[in-house]
Amino acid sequence: MFCGTSSRRTRSGSSGTWTASLQAFCVHLHASASHTVLMIMAFDRYVAICNPLRYATIMTHRMVLVLSVWAWAITLSLVGILIGLSVRLSRCRVNIVHFFCDNASLFKLSCESVLINNIYGLGYTVVLLGSSIGSVTLTYLRIAMVCLRSKNKTLNRKALQTCATHLAVYAILLVSGFIIIIMHRFPQLVAHRKVASVMGHVVLPTLNALIYGLQIKEVRQRVMALFRKSKVASMDAK
């Protein structure tokens, strides 16, 4: 069994099954870890803006390590169970119509009852997205209240700069995730689901580097210098 293009016939045998399962595990691990890591980043911004004088005592190296370990441990556990429930199923179909292997594509190959898979998959989605949306929403509501009460324009400007990039990345992650989940319910929208999948797993990491990289003054100056050189070169060519 092997995935990676739009519509393909899976290879029979245990090696193909484990290859597809490994790919699905990595896909879901990446998506889930993105949410848990962004939740930690939201908490970090909350402490930095709402408790700036206590930031160093709260966000210690130990605290960051503990939060990171918990984020990855929870993600590994949830995704491990998710994919394990699909691996246990026997296969009676051979075609996967998707850009890559994911959990839904795997258990759709089985003719056995997938009720448990659907129940756990729904619970997994609700827990992950619910905790993610809830924590980020509460965090930014608290930050907004602090900024509204503050008369310090410099503090509010820095808070906006700090939070804007995080919210932009989170919004893209959330929208692409919802689109992929919804489109799995509509088989006729396979082509659209492929585009959403590419957006979620390829475009988003690229945007992360751009959005966070341009926040660094040296990187921003370097990029602007490259643009100026390119503009001068094009004008000289004319």
Tab-separated table of C-alpha atoms in Angstrom, residues 18 28-29 35 38 54 66 72 78 86 88 108-109 136 168 186 203-204 211 220 235:
chain	number	residue	atom	x	y	z
A	18	TRP	CA	2.980	-0.068	7.071
A	28	HIS	CA	-1.564	13.708	11.339
A	29	LEU	CA	1.376	14.204	13.702
A	35	HIS	CA	-1.991	23.067	16.936
A	38	LEU	CA	0.666	27.210	18.570
A	54	ARG	CA	6.913	38.022	35.775
A	66	VAL	CA	7.590	20.779	30.271
A	72	TRP	CA	4.341	16.272	21.835
A	78	LEU	CA	-3.763	10.804	20.143
A	86	SER	CA	-7.085	1.948	11.115
A	88	ARG	CA	-6.077	-3.194	12.619
A	108	LYS	CA	-12.179	3.762	3.788
A	109	LEU	CA	-10.284	0.833	2.213
A	136	VAL	CA	-6.267	30.691	21.676
A	168	ALA	CA	-2.126	34.805	10.844
A	186	PHE	CA	-17.863	15.146	-0.333
A	203	VAL	CA	2.243	26.209	1.919
A	204	LEU	CA	1.732	26.714	5.665
A	211	ILE	CA	5.975	35.459	8.433
A	220	ARG	CA	13.839	42.206	6.805
A	235	MET	CA	15.851	49.686	-14.488
